[in-house]
Coordinates of N, CA, C and O in Angstrom, one line a residue:
M178 N 2.9 4.7 -9.7 CA 3.8 3.7 -10.6 C 2.8 2.5 -11.0 O 3.1 1.7 -11.9
G179 N 2.2 1.9 -9.7 CA 1.3 0.4 -9.5 C 2.2 -0.6 -9.7 O 2.0 -2.0 -10.1
A180 N 3.9 -0.6 -9.2 CA 4.5 -1.3 -9.1 C 4.4 -2.5 -7.8 O 4.2 -1.4 -6.6
F181 N 4.0 -3.6 -8.1 CA 4.0 -4.3 -6.5 C 5.6 -5.1 -6.1 O 5.6 -5.6 -5.3
L182 N 6.5 -4.9 -6.9 CA 7.8 -5.7 -7.0 C 8.7 -4.6 -6.4 O 8.8 -3.2 -6.7
T183 N 9.8 -5.4 -5.6 CA 10.8 -4.2 -5.1 C 11.5 -3.7 -6.3 O 12.0 -2.6 -6.1
V184 N 11.8 -4.3 -7.5 CA 12.7 -4.2 -8.7 C 11.8 -4.0 -9.5 O 11.1 -4.8 -9.8
S185 N 10.9 -3.0 -10.4 CA 10.2 -3.3 -11.6 C 10.4 -1.9 -12.7 O 10.9 -1.1 -12.4
E186 N 10.4 -2.4 -13.9 CA 10.8 -1.3 -15.0 C 9.6 -0.4 -14.9 O 8.4 -0.7 -14.6
L187 N 9.6 0.9 -15.1 CA 8.7 2.0 -15.0 C 8.5 2.3 -16.6 O 9.2 2.9 -17.2
S188 N 7.7 1.1 -16.9 CA 7.1 1.4 -18.3 C 6.0 1.7 -18.6 O 5.3 2.1 -19.3
R189 N 4.6 1.9 -17.7 CA 3.3 2.4 -17.8 C 3.0 3.9 -17.7 O 4.0 4.3 -16.7
R190 N 2.4 4.2 -18.4 CA 1.8 5.7 -18.3 C 3.1 7.0 -18.3 O 3.0 7.3 -17.5
D191 N 4.1 6.1 -19.1 CA 5.0 6.9 -19.2 C 5.8 7.4 -17.8 O 6.3 8.5 -17.6
A192 N 6.3 6.4 -16.9 CA 6.7 6.8 -15.8 C 7.9 7.2 -15.5 O 8.2 8.3 -15.0
A193 N 8.6 6.6 -16.7 CA 10.2 7.1 -16.4 C 10.6 7.9 -16.7 O 10.9 9.1 -16.2
A194 N 9.7 8.7 -18.1 CA 9.9 10.1 -18.2 C 9.0 11.3 -17.4 O 9.6 12.5 -17.2
R195 N 8.2 10.5 -16.9 CA 7.6 11.8 -15.6 C 8.4 11.5 -14.4 O 8.4 13.0 -13.9
V196 N 9.1 10.5 -14.0 CA 10.2 10.5 -12.6 C 10.9 11.5 -13.3 O 11.2 12.2 -12.4
Q197 N 11.7 11.6 -14.1 CA 12.8 12.4 -14.8 C 12.5 13.7 -14.7 O 13.1 14.6 -14.3
A198 N 11.3 14.0 -15.2 CA 10.5 15.5 -15.2 C 10.7 15.9 -13.7 O 10.5 17.2 -13.5
L199 N 9.7 15.0 -13.2 CA 9.7 15.4 -11.7 C 10.7 15.9 -11.0 O 11.0 16.8 -10.5
A200 N 12.1 15.1 -11.1 CA 13.0 15.3 -10.5 C 13.9 16.8 -10.9 O 14.6 17.3 -10.3
E201 N 13.7 17.1 -12.4 CA 14.2 17.9 -12.8 C 13.7 19.4 -12.8 O 14.2 20.2 -12.3
T202 N 12.5 19.2 -12.9 CA 11.2 20.5 -12.8 C 10.6 20.5 -11.5 O 9.8 21.7 -11.3
G203 N 10.2 19.1 -10.9 CA 9.1 19.5 -10.0 C 7.7 19.5 -10.3 O 7.0 19.6 -9.1
T204 N 7.8 19.2 -11.1 CA 5.9 19.0 -12.0 C 6.0 17.8 -12.9 O 6.9 17.5 -13.6
D205 N 4.8 17.0 -12.4 CA 4.4 15.8 -13.6 C 3.9 16.3 -14.3 O 2.7 16.7 -14.5
P206 N 4.4 15.9 -15.6 CA 3.8 16.4 -16.9 C 2.8 15.4 -17.1 O 1.6 15.7 -18.2
G207 N 2.0 14.6 -16.8 CA 1.4 13.7 -17.1 C 1.8 12.7 -17.9 O 2.9 12.4 -18.6
Y208 N 0.8 12.0 -18.5 CA 1.1 10.7 -19.7 C 0.6 11.0 -20.6 O -0.7 11.2 -20.8
V209 N 0.7 10.3 -21.9 CA -0.1 10.3 -23.0 C -1.5 9.5 -22.6 O -1.4 8.7 -22.1
G210 N -2.5 10.6 -22.8 CA -3.9 10.1 -23.1 C -4.4 10.5 -21.8 O -5.7 10.2 -21.4
D211 N -3.6 11.2 -20.7 CA -4.4 11.6 -19.2 C -5.0 13.1 -19.7 O -4.6 13.6 -20.9
G212 N -5.8 12.8 -19.3 CA -6.9 14.1 -19.4 C -8.3 13.5 -18.7 O -8.5 12.4 -18.5
E213 N -9.3 14.4 -19.2 CA -11.0 14.1 -18.8 C -11.2 13.1 -19.4 O -11.3 13.2 -20.7
P214 N -12.0 12.2 -19.3 CA -13.0 11.5 -19.7 C -14.0 12.0 -20.9 O -14.4 13.2 -20.2
P215 N -14.3 11.6 -21.8 CA -15.5 12.1 -22.6 C -16.7 11.7 -21.4 O -16.6 11.0 -20.5
G216 N -17.7 13.0 -21.9 CA -18.5 12.7 -20.7 C -19.6 12.1 -21.3 O -20.7 12.0 -20.5
S217 N -20.0 12.0 -22.3 CA -20.8 10.7 -22.9 C -20.5 9.8 -23.9 O -19.3 9.9 -24.4
P218 N -21.6 8.5 -24.4 CA -20.8 7.8 -25.4 C -20.4 8.7 -26.6 O -19.8 8.5 -27.4
E219 N -21.9 9.8 -26.9 CA -21.3 10.2 -28.2 C -20.4 11.0 -28.0 O -19.4 11.5 -29.9
D220 N -19.7 11.9 -27.1 CA -18.5 12.4 -27.3 C -17.1 11.6 -27.4 O -16.1 11.9 -27.8
L221 N -17.6 10.4 -27.1 CA -16.3 9.4 -27.2 C -16.2 9.2 -28.8 O -15.1 9.2 -29.4
V222 N -17.2 8.6 -29.1 CA -17.3 8.8 -30.8 C -16.6 10.2 -31.6 O -16.0 9.6 -32.3
N223 N -17.1 11.3 -31.1 CA -16.5 12.3 -31.6 C -14.8 12.3 -31.2 O -14.4 12.9 -32.3
D224 N -14.5 12.1 -30.2 CA -12.8 12.0 -29.7 C -12.6 10.9 -31.1 O -11.5 11.5 -31.4
V225 N -13.0 9.6 -31.2 CA -12.6 9.0 -32.1 C -12.1 9.4 -33.6 O -11.8 9.3 -33.9
R226 N -13.5 10.5 -33.7 CA -13.3 10.6 -35.1 C -12.6 11.4 -35.1 O -11.6 11.8 -36.5
D227 N -12.4 12.9 -34.2 CA -11.4 14.0 -34.5 C -10.2 13.2 -34.4 O -9.0 13.8 -34.9
S228 N -9.7 12.2 -33.7 CA -8.3 11.9 -33.1 C -7.9 10.6 -33.6 O -6.7 10.1 -33.7
G229 N -8.5 10.0 -34.0 CA -8.3 8.3 -34.6 C -8.4 7.5 -33.5 O -9.2 6.4 -33.9
T230 N -8.1 7.8 -32.7 CA -8.3 6.9 -31.3 C -8.4 7.6 -30.0 O -8.2 9.0 -30.3
R231 N -8.5 7.0 -28.9 CA -9.0 8.0 -27.4 C -8.7 6.8 -26.2 O -9.2 5.8 -26.5
Q232 N -7.6 7.6 -25.6 CA -7.3 6.4 -24.7 C -8.1 6.9 -23.1 O -8.1 8.2 -23.0
L233 N -8.3 5.8 -22.4 CA -9.0 6.2 -21.1 C -8.7 5.2 -20.5 O -8.6 4.0 -20.7
T234 N -9.5 4.9 -19.1 CA -9.2 3.8 -17.6 C -10.6 3.0 -18.1 O -11.6 3.5 -18.9
A235 N -10.3 2.0 -18.2 CA -11.4 0.7 -18.0 C -12.7 1.6 -17.3 O -14.3 1.6 -17.7
R236 N -12.2 2.4 -15.9 CA -13.3 2.5 -15.0 C -14.1 3.6 -15.7 O -15.3 3.8 -15.5
D237 N -13.5 4.6 -16.4 CA -14.2 5.8 -17.3 C -14.8 5.3 -18.2 O -15.8 5.8 -18.8
L238 N -14.2 4.2 -19.1 CA -15.3 3.8 -20.4 C -16.6 3.5 -19.8 O -17.5 3.3 -20.1
I239 N -16.5 2.2 -19.0 CA -17.6 1.6 -18.4 C -18.5 2.9 -17.5 O -20.1 2.6 -17.7
G240 N -18.0 3.8 -17.2 CA -18.9 4.9 -16.6 C -19.6 5.5 -17.2 O -20.4 6.6 -16.9
L241 N -18.9 5.6 -18.8 CA -20.0 6.4 -20.1 C -21.5 6.0 -19.9 O -22.3 6.6 -20.3
W242 N -21.5 4.8 -19.4 CA -23.0 4.2 -19.5 C -23.0 3.7 -18.1 O -24.5 3.4 -17.6
G243 N -22.8 4.9 -16.8 CA -23.1 4.9 -15.3 C -22.6 3.5 -14.8 O -23.4 3.7 -13.5
W244 N -22.2 2.9 -15.3 CA -21.8 1.7 -14.6 C -20.0 1.8 -13.6 O -19.5 2.4 -14.3
K245 N -20.1 1.1 -12.4 CA -18.8 1.0 -11.7 C -18.1 -0.1 -11.6 O -17.0 -0.3 -11.3
R246 N -19.1 -1.2 -11.9 CA -18.3 -2.7 -11.8 C -18.5 -3.1 -13.2 O -19.6 -2.9 -13.9
R247 N -17.7 -4.3 -13.3 CA -17.4 -5.0 -14.7 C -18.2 -6.4 -14.3 O -17.5 -7.4 -14.3
T248 N -19.9 -6.4 -13.9 CA -19.9 -7.8 -14.1 C -20.2 -8.3 -15.3 O -19.8 -7.7 -16.6
S249 N -20.8 -9.4 -15.5 CA -20.6 -10.0 -16.8 C -22.0 -8.9 -17.6 O -21.7 -9.0 -19.0
D250 N -22.7 -9.3 -17.0 CA -24.1 -8.4 -17.9 C -23.4 -6.9 -18.4 O -23.9 -6.6 -19.4
V251 N -22.9 -6.1 -17.3 CA -22.2 -5.0 -17.6 C -21.3 -5.2 -19.1 O -21.4 -4.2 -19.8
T252 N -20.4 -6.4 -18.7 CA -19.6 -6.3 -19.9 C -20.2 -6.5 -21.1 O -19.7 -5.9 -22.1
D253 N -21.2 -7.4 -21.3 CA -22.0 -7.8 -22.6 C -22.7 -6.0 -23.2 O -22.8 -5.8 -24.1
L254 N -23.5 -5.4 -22.3 CA -24.1 -4.4 -22.3 C -23.0 -3.2 -23.0 O -23.2 -2.7 -23.7
V255 N -22.2 -3.5 -22.5 CA -21.1 -2.3 -23.0 C -19.9 -2.6 -24.2 O -20.3 -1.8 -25.1
D256 N -20.2 -3.9 -24.4 CA -19.6 -4.5 -25.9 C -20.6 -4.3 -26.9 O -20.5 -3.8 -27.8
Q257 N -22.0 -4.1 -26.2 CA -23.1 -4.4 -27.4 C -23.3 -2.7 -28.1 O -23.0 -2.2 -28.8
H258 N -22.7 -1.9 -26.9 CA -23.5 -0.6 -27.3 C -22.1 -0.1 -27.9 O -22.0 0.9 -28.7
L259 N -20.8 -0.6 -27.8 CA -19.5 0.0 -28.3 C -19.8 -0.8 -29.9 O -19.3 0.1 -30.8
A260 N -20.2 -1.4 -30.0 CA -20.2 -2.4 -31.1 C -21.4 -1.5 -32.1 O -21.3 -1.2 -33.3
G261 N -22.3 -1.1 -31.8 CA -23.3 -0.5 -32.1 C -23.0 1.4 -32.5 O -23.3 1.7 -33.6
L262 N -21.9 1.7 -31.8 CA -21.4 2.7 -32.0 C -20.4 2.7 -32.9 O -19.2 3.7 -33.3
G263 N -19.5 1.2 -33.4 CA -18.5 1.3 -34.7 C -17.6 1.5 -33.9 O -16.4 1.8 -34.6
L264 N -17.4 1.4 -32.4 CA -16.0 1.1 -32.0 C -15.5 -0.1 -31.4 O -16.3 -0.9 -31.0
R265 N -14.2 -0.1 -31.0 CA -13.4 -1.2 -30.4 C -12.5 -1.2 -29.4 O -12.2 0.6 -29.8
V266 N -12.1 -1.4 -28.5 CA -11.3 -1.4 -27.5 C -10.6 -2.7 -27.6 O -10.5 -3.8 -27.6
D267 N -9.0 -1.7 -27.7 CA -7.8 -2.7 -27.1 C -7.1 -2.4 -26.1 O -6.7 -0.9 -26.3
P268 N -6.3 -3.1 -25.1 CA -7.1 -4.2 -25.1 C -8.4 -4.2 -24.5 O -8.9 -3.3 -24.0
H269 N -9.3 -5.6 -24.5 CA -10.5 -5.4 -23.9 C -10.6 -4.6 -22.5 O -9.3 -5.1 -21.6
F270 N -11.8 -4.2 -22.6 CA -11.6 -3.5 -20.8 C -11.7 -4.6 -19.8 O -11.6 -4.0 -18.2
T271 N -12.1 -5.9 -20.3 CA -12.1 -6.6 -18.7 C -10.3 -7.4 -18.9 O -10.1 -7.6 -17.8
D272 N -9.8 -7.2 -19.7 CA -8.5 -7.5 -19.6 C -7.2 -6.3 -19.3 O -5.9 -7.2 -19.0
V273 N -7.4 -5.5 -18.4 CA -6.8 -4.6 -17.8 C -7.5 -4.3 -16.2 O -8.8 -4.4 -16.0
Q274 N -6.7 -3.8 -15.1 CA -7.3 -3.3 -14.3 C -8.1 -1.9 -14.4 O -8.1 -1.3 -15.2
L275 N -9.2 -2.1 -13.4 CA -9.8 -0.9 -13.5 C -9.5 0.8 -14.1 O -10.1 1.6 -14.9
D276 N -8.1 0.6 -13.5 CA -7.5 1.8 -13.6 C -6.5 2.0 -14.3 O -5.6 2.9 -15.3
G277 N -6.6 0.7 -15.6 CA -5.7 0.2 -16.6 C -6.4 1.2 -17.8 O -7.0 1.5 -17.9
L278 N -5.2 1.6 -18.8 CA -5.5 2.3 -20.1 C -6.0 1.5 -20.9 O -5.5 0.4 -21.4
V279 N -7.2 1.8 -21.6 CA -7.7 1.1 -23.4 C -7.5 2.0 -24.2 O -7.6 3.2 -24.1
T280 N -7.4 1.9 -25.2 CA -7.5 2.5 -26.6 C -8.8 2.1 -27.3 O -9.2 1.0 -27.6
V281 N -9.5 3.2 -27.5 CA -11.0 3.2 -27.9 C -10.7 3.2 -29.5 O -9.7 4.5 -30.2
S282 N -11.1 2.7 -30.8 CA -10.5 3.0 -32.2 C -12.2 2.3 -33.2 O -12.9 1.9 -32.5
A283 N -11.9 3.1 -34.2 CA -12.9 2.8 -35.3 C -12.8 1.4 -35.1 O -12.0 1.2 -35.9
E284 N -14.1 0.5 -35.5 CA -14.2 -0.9 -35.9 C -14.0 -0.6 -37.4 O -14.5 0.0 -38.1
G285 N -13.2 -1.6 -38.1 CA -13.0 -1.5 -39.5 C -14.1 -1.5 -40.2 O -14.5 -0.9 -41.3
S286 N -15.1 -2.3 -40.0 CA -16.2 -2.7 -41.3 C -17.4 -2.1 -40.6 O -18.3 -1.8 -41.5
T287 N -17.6 -1.3 -39.8 CA -18.8 -0.7 -39.0 C -18.5 1.0 -39.6 O -17.4 1.5 -38.7
G288 N -19.5 1.4 -39.8 CA -19.5 3.0 -40.1 C -19.4 3.3 -38.3 O -20.3 3.2 -37.6
L289 N -18.3 4.5 -38.4 CA -18.4 5.5 -36.8 C -19.6 6.0 -36.6 O -20.0 6.8 -37.0
G290 N -19.8 5.7 -35.2 CA -21.1 6.6 -35.0 C -22.4 6.3 -35.2 O -23.6 6.7 -35.3
E291 N -22.5 5.0 -36.4 CA -24.0 4.6 -36.7 C -24.8 4.4 -35.6 O -25.8 4.7 -36.0
G292 N -24.4 3.7 -34.6 CA -25.4 3.8 -33.3 C -25.9 4.9 -32.8 O -27.4 5.1 -32.8
I293 N -25.4 6.1 -33.2 CA -25.7 7.3 -32.5 C -26.9 8.1 -33.8 O -27.6 8.5 -33.3
R294 N -26.4 7.9 -35.0 CA -27.1 8.5 -35.8 C -28.7 7.8 -35.9 O -29.6 8.2 -35.9
D295 N -28.7 6.3 -35.4 CA -29.9 5.4 -35.6 C -30.7 6.2 -34.3 O -32.0 6.2 -34.3
Q296 N -30.3 6.0 -33.5 CA -30.7 7.0 -31.5 C -31.3 8.3 -32.4 O -32.6 8.9 -32.0
D297 N -30.9 9.0 -33.0 CA -31.2 10.5 -33.5 C -32.1 10.5 -33.9 O -33.2 11.6 -33.9
R298 N -32.4 9.5 -35.1 CA -33.3 9.6 -35.9 C -34.4 8.7 -35.3 O -36.0 8.8 -35.8
G299 N -34.5 8.1 -34.0 CA -35.5 7.7 -33.5 C -36.2 6.3 -33.9 O -37.1 5.6 -33.5
D300 N -35.1 5.6 -34.5 CA -35.4 4.5 -35.0 C -35.7 3.1 -34.1 O -34.6 3.5 -32.5
D301 N -36.4 2.2 -33.8 CA -36.3 1.4 -32.8 C -35.7 0.1 -32.9 O -35.5 -0.6 -32.0
Q302 N -35.0 0.4 -33.9 CA -34.0 -1.0 -34.0 C -32.9 -0.6 -33.3 O -32.2 0.0 -33.5
Q303 N -32.1 -2.1 -32.6 CA -30.8 -1.9 -31.9 C -29.9 -2.3 -32.9 O -30.1 -3.2 -33.7
A304 N -28.5 -2.2 -32.6 CA -27.6 -2.5 -33.3 C -27.6 -3.5 -33.3 O -27.5 -4.5 -32.2
P305 N -27.0 -4.4 -33.8 CA -27.2 -6.1 -33.8 C -25.7 -6.5 -32.8 O -24.7 -5.8 -32.8
P306 N -25.8 -7.3 -32.1 CA -24.6 -7.8 -30.9 C -23.6 -8.4 -32.2 O -23.7 -8.9 -33.0
N307 N -22.6 -8.6 -31.2 CA -21.3 -8.8 -31.6 C -21.5 -10.3 -32.5 O -22.1 -11.3 -31.7
A308 N -21.4 -10.7 -33.6 CA -21.5 -12.0 -34.4 C -21.0 -12.9 -33.6 O -21.4 -14.0 -34.1
D309 N -19.7 -12.9 -33.3 CA -19.1 -13.9 -32.9 C -19.2 -14.0 -31.7 O -19.2 -15.0 -30.9
G310 N -19.9 -13.2 -31.2 CA -20.7 -13.4 -29.5 C -19.8 -13.2 -28.7 O -18.5 -12.9 -29.2
P311 N -20.1 -13.4 -27.2 CA -19.3 -12.8 -26.3 C -18.0 -13.4 -26.3 O -17.9 -14.7 -26.3
R312 N -16.7 -12.7 -26.2 CA -15.7 -13.4 -26.3 C -15.1 -13.5 -24.7 O -16.1 -13.2 -23.8
D313 N -14.3 -14.9 -24.9 CA -13.9 -15.6 -23.4 C -13.0 -14.4 -22.6 O -12.3 -13.5 -23.1
R314 N -13.4 -14.2 -21.5 CA -13.0 -12.8 -20.7 C -12.8 -13.6 -19.0 O -13.3 -14.3 -18.9
D315 N -11.7 -12.6 -18.5 CA -11.5 -13.0 -17.6 C -12.3 -12.4 -16.6 O -12.1 -11.0 -16.3
L316 N -13.6 -12.8 -15.9 CA -14.0 -11.7 -15.1 C -14.0 -12.0 -13.5 O -14.6 -11.6 -12.7
T317 N -12.5 -12.6 -12.9 CA -12.4 -12.8 -11.8 C -11.9 -11.5 -11.1 O -11.5 -10.3 -11.9
W318 N -12.6 -11.4 -9.9 CA -12.4 -9.9 -9.2 C -10.9 -10.6 -8.2 O -10.6 -11.1 -8.2
R319 N -10.0 -9.3 -8.8 CA -8.8 -9.0 -8.1 C -8.5 -8.1 -7.5 O -9.4 -6.9 -7.5
I320 N -7.6 -8.1 -6.5 CA -7.1 -6.7 -5.4 C -7.5 -5.7 -6.5 O -7.5 -4.2 -6.1
G321 N -6.5 -5.7 -7.5 CA -6.5 -4.6 -8.4 C -7.5 -4.0 -8.8 O -7.3 -2.6 -9.3
N322 N -8.5 -4.7 -8.8 CA -10.3 -4.1 -9.4 C -10.8 -3.5 -8.4 O -11.6 -2.4 -8.7
L323 N -10.1 -3.3 -7.1 CA -11.0 -2.8 -6.2 C -9.8 -1.0 -5.7 O -9.1 -0.8 -6.4
P324 N -10.9 -0.4 -5.5 CA -10.1 1.0 -5.1 C -9.5 1.0 -4.0 O -9.4 0.7 -3.1
F325 N -8.3 2.1 -4.3 CA -7.5 2.0 -3.4 C -7.6 2.7 -2.3 O -8.9 3.5 -1.7
V326 N -7.7 2.0 -1.0 CA -8.2 1.9 0.5 C -6.9 2.9 1.3 O -5.6 2.5 1.3
R327 N -7.2 3.6 1.6 CA -6.3 4.4 2.5 C -6.0 4.0 3.8 O -5.0 4.1 4.2
E328 N -7.0 3.5 4.6 CA -7.1 3.1 6.2 C -7.4 1.7 5.9 O -9.0 1.7 6.0
V329 N -6.6 0.6 6.6 CA -7.6 -1.0 7.1 C -7.9 -1.1 8.2 O -7.2 -0.7 9.1
V330 N -9.3 -1.1 8.4 CA -9.6 -1.4 9.8 C -9.3 -2.7 10.1 O -9.7 -3.8 9.4
T331 N -8.7 -2.9 11.0 CA -8.2 -4.1 11.9 C -8.6 -4.3 13.1 O -8.9 -3.4 13.8
V332 N -8.5 -5.7 13.7 CA -8.2 -6.0 15.1 C -7.2 -6.8 15.5 O -6.7 -7.5 14.7
R333 N -6.7 -6.9 16.6 CA -5.5 -7.7 17.2 C -6.2 -9.0 17.7 O -7.1 -9.1 18.0
M334 N -4.9 -9.8 17.3 CA -5.5 -11.3 17.9 C -5.8 -11.6 19.3 O -6.5 -11.9 19.8
S335 N -5.7 -10.2 20.1 CA -5.7 -10.4 21.9 C -7.0 -9.8 21.8 O -6.9 -9.5 22.9
D336 N -7.3 -9.0 21.4 CA -8.7 -8.0 21.1 C -9.5 -9.2 21.5 O -9.8 -10.1 20.9
A337 N -10.9 -8.4 22.3 CA -11.9 -8.9 22.6 C -13.1 -9.4 21.1 O -12.9 -8.6 20.7
L338 N -13.7 -10.1 20.9 CA -14.5 -10.8 19.8 C -15.3 -9.2 19.6 O -15.8 -8.7 18.8
S339 N -15.8 -8.5 21.0 CA -16.6 -7.4 20.9 C -16.2 -6.6 20.3 O -16.8 -5.5 19.6
Q340 N -15.0 -6.3 20.3 CA -14.1 -5.1 19.4 C -14.3 -5.4 18.1 O -13.8 -4.4 17.0
A341 N -14.4 -6.3 17.5 CA -14.7 -6.8 16.1 C -15.9 -6.6 15.7 O -16.4 -6.0 14.6
I342 N -17.0 -6.4 16.4 CA -18.1 -6.7 16.1 C -18.6 -5.1 16.0 O -19.5 -4.8 15.0
T343 N -18.1 -4.2 17.0 CA -18.5 -2.8 16.4 C -18.3 -2.0 15.5 O -19.0 -1.6 14.8
P344 N -17.1 -2.2 14.3 CA -16.8 -1.8 13.4 C -17.0 -2.5 12.4 O -17.6 -2.1 11.2
M345 N -17.8 -3.7 12.6 CA -18.1 -4.7 11.2 C -19.7 -4.0 11.2 O -20.3 -3.9 10.3
I346 N -20.1 -3.6 12.1 CA -21.7 -2.9 12.4 C -21.6 -1.6 11.6 O -22.5 -1.5 10.6
E347 N -20.6 -0.7 12.3 CA -20.8 0.5 11.9 C -20.2 0.7 10.3 O -20.9 1.9 9.6
H348 N -19.6 -0.3 9.6 CA -19.1 -0.1 8.5 C -19.7 -1.2 7.1 O -19.4 -0.8 6.5
G349 N -20.6 -1.9 8.0 CA -21.2 -2.6 7.2 C -20.1 -3.8 6.4 O -20.4 -4.0 5.5
F350 N -19.3 -4.0 7.4 CA -18.5 -4.9 7.1 C -18.8 -6.7 7.3 O -19.6 -6.6 8.3
S351 N -18.6 -7.6 6.3 CA -19.1 -8.6 6.2 C -17.6 -9.4 7.0 O -17.7 -10.8 7.2
Q352 N -16.8 -9.0 7.1 CA -15.4 -9.4 7.7 C -14.4 -8.3 8.0 O -14.4 -7.5 7.6
L353 N -13.4 -8.9 8.9 CA -12.2 -7.8 9.6 C -11.4 -8.6 9.6 O -11.0 -9.7 9.8
P354 N -9.8 -8.0 8.9 CA -9.0 -8.8 9.0 C -8.2 -8.5 10.4 O -8.8 -7.6 11.2
V355 N -7.8 -9.7 11.3 CA -7.1 -10.1 12.4 C -5.6 -10.3 12.2 O -4.7 -10.8 11.3
V356 N -4.8 -9.1 13.0 CA -3.1 -8.9 12.8 C -2.6 -9.0 14.1 O -3.5 -9.0 15.1
D357 N -1.7 -9.5 13.9 CA -0.7 -9.3 15.4 C 0.0 -8.4 15.9 O -0.5 -7.4 15.1
H358 N 1.0 -8.1 16.5 CA 1.3 -7.1 16.9 C 2.0 -6.2 16.0 O 2.8 -5.2 16.2
N359 N 2.7 -6.5 15.1 CA 3.3 -6.5 14.2 C 2.6 -5.7 12.6 O 3.3 -5.9 11.7
D360 N 1.4 -6.1 12.8 CA 0.1 -5.7 11.9 C 0.6 -6.7 10.7 O 0.2 -6.3 9.7
V361 N 1.1 -8.4 10.9 CA 1.0 -9.2 9.9 C -0.5 -9.6 10.0 O -0.9 -10.1 11.1
L362 N -1.2 -10.1 8.8 CA -2.3 -10.6 8.8 C -2.4 -12.1 9.3 O -1.5 -13.0 8.7
R363 N -2.9 -12.5 10.1 CA -3.1 -13.8 10.8 C -4.2 -14.7 10.5 O -4.3 -15.6 10.9
G364 N -5.4 -13.5 9.9 CA -6.8 -14.7 9.7 C -7.7 -13.4 9.6 O -7.6 -12.2 9.6
V365 N -9.2 -13.9 9.8 CA -10.4 -13.1 9.2 C -11.2 -13.4 10.2 O -11.9 -14.2 10.7
V366 N -12.1 -12.4 11.0 CA -13.3 -12.4 11.6 C -14.4 -12.1 10.7 O -14.7 -11.0 9.9
T367 N -15.2 -13.3 10.5 CA -16.7 -13.1 9.6 C -17.5 -13.0 10.4 O -17.7 -14.1 11.8
W368 N -19.0 -12.6 10.6 CA -20.0 -13.4 10.6 C -20.3 -14.6 11.1 O -21.3 -15.1 12.2
D369 N -19.7 -15.3 10.3 CA -20.2 -16.8 10.5 C -19.5 -17.5 11.5 O -19.9 -18.1 12.2

């Protein structure tokens, strides 16, 4: 459900209807837009052409071009590719968490799929970048951008420093959380 608060509205991804269906039938019906992501940018264009829009996660969208992280370079490249294909994304894929949904639709003034036809003809011309230039984006890394971690490796305040070094080397960690006897975060051990 993605809720971090004690009391929160179940509004994302049809959560309220899904919880009700789970209570009544024991089965999660999924949410609108749930399903396998397109296999390629060309498949995305076909989906938008057939249905008018296509929902997918920001992670799946950038994954169409082989990316897993939203660096500024990746964001600009994906924006250029989308513009070249005649597609736009709402909300922008940097405005949501990686597993947040975005809706891809046809750009009003550009012919849908022009970039794909240009590639098929073998033209050496690239699609022009967005005339407005890159839009202001928040590229800050947040906890929500990280994949879900099932087990956090920690050390206790009373442990010897050598007990922190071993897991840091084994897992390639640059730092390790230090917790008290109640597993409350009290600090961090770093190589520095």
